[in-house]
Coordinates of C-alpha atoms in Angstrom, one line a residue:
M1 CA -25.3 -1.9 -11.6
P2 CA -23.1 0.6 -13.4
R3 CA -22.0 -0.5 -16.8
S4 CA -18.3 0.0 -15.9
E5 CA -18.5 -2.2 -12.8
Q6 CA -16.3 -5.3 -13.3
T7 CA -17.7 -8.8 -12.9
L8 CA -15.5 -11.1 -10.7
V9 CA -15.4 -14.8 -10.2
A10 CA -15.4 -15.6 -6.5
R11 CA -15.9 -18.4 -4.0
V12 CA -18.7 -17.5 -1.6
T13 CA -18.8 -19.4 1.7
P14 CA -21.9 -19.0 3.8
A15 CA -21.4 -17.3 7.2
A16 CA -22.2 -19.2 10.4
G17 CA -25.9 -19.8 10.7
H18 CA -26.4 -19.9 6.9
S19 CA -26.0 -22.6 4.3
V20 CA -25.4 -22.9 0.6
A21 CA -29.2 -23.6 0.3
T22 CA -29.9 -20.4 2.2
L23 CA -27.8 -18.3 -0.2
L24 CA -29.4 -20.0 -3.2
G25 CA -32.9 -19.2 -1.8
L26 CA -32.1 -15.4 -1.6
S27 CA -32.5 -13.1 -4.6
L28 CA -28.9 -12.0 -4.8
G29 CA -28.4 -11.8 -8.5
L30 CA -25.4 -14.1 -8.6
D31 CA -24.4 -16.1 -11.6
V32 CA -23.7 -19.5 -10.0
W33 CA -21.0 -21.4 -11.9
E34 CA -20.6 -24.3 -9.4
R35 CA -22.3 -25.5 -6.3
Q36 CA -20.1 -27.2 -3.7
A37 CA -21.1 -28.7 -0.4
D38 CA -19.9 -25.7 1.6
A39 CA -19.6 -22.9 -1.0
L40 CA -20.6 -21.5 -4.3
V41 CA -18.4 -20.4 -7.2
V42 CA -20.1 -17.4 -8.7
A43 CA -19.6 -14.6 -11.2
A44 CA -21.0 -11.3 -9.9
P45 CA -20.3 -7.6 -9.8
E46 CA -18.0 -6.3 -7.1
S47 CA -20.9 -4.4 -5.5
R48 CA -23.0 -7.6 -5.0
L49 CA -20.0 -9.4 -3.5
A50 CA -19.4 -6.5 -1.1
E51 CA -23.1 -6.6 -0.2
L52 CA -22.9 -10.2 0.8
E53 CA -20.0 -9.3 3.1
R54 CA -21.7 -6.2 4.4
R55 CA -24.8 -8.1 5.3
R56 CA -22.6 -10.8 6.9
L57 CA -24.3 -13.5 4.8
A58 CA -21.0 -15.0 3.5
S59 CA -17.3 -14.6 3.2
V60 CA -16.0 -13.9 -0.3
E61 CA -12.7 -15.0 -1.9
R62 CA -12.3 -13.1 -5.1
W63 CA -10.5 -15.0 -7.8
G64 CA -10.4 -12.5 -10.6
T65 CA -12.3 -11.6 -13.8
P66 CA -14.0 -14.4 -15.7
T67 CA -11.3 -14.2 -18.4
Q68 CA -8.5 -14.5 -15.8
Y69 CA -10.2 -17.4 -14.0
Q70 CA -10.8 -19.3 -17.2
A71 CA -7.2 -18.7 -18.3
R72 CA -5.9 -20.2 -15.0
Q73 CA -8.3 -23.1 -15.3
R74 CA -7.0 -23.8 -18.9
S75 CA -3.4 -23.5 -17.6
R76 CA -4.1 -26.0 -14.8
S77 CA -5.7 -28.4 -17.2
A78 CA -2.7 -28.2 -19.5
D79 CA -0.3 -28.9 -16.6
G80 CA -2.1 -32.2 -15.9
P81 CA -3.8 -33.5 -12.8
D82 CA -2.9 -32.2 -9.4
D83 CA -1.4 -34.9 -7.2
S84 CA -1.6 -32.9 -3.9

């Protein structure tokens, strides 16, 4: 991984025929922040996220850099619970 490559936080949803357990069993080099029933929240370089999509292992929803993601989470916490 090039030093200048940016790490992103993303929601990774397994493609049809795959599961969260399948993704966790592969050597993908993802920093898993949260495991959900149907997806993972990860921090990973853009090249790894693109590789997941290229190999059709998962769909990737990019949420921003770790700093941006954490700032949004803090902001949401300060706003109080979401009633929706």
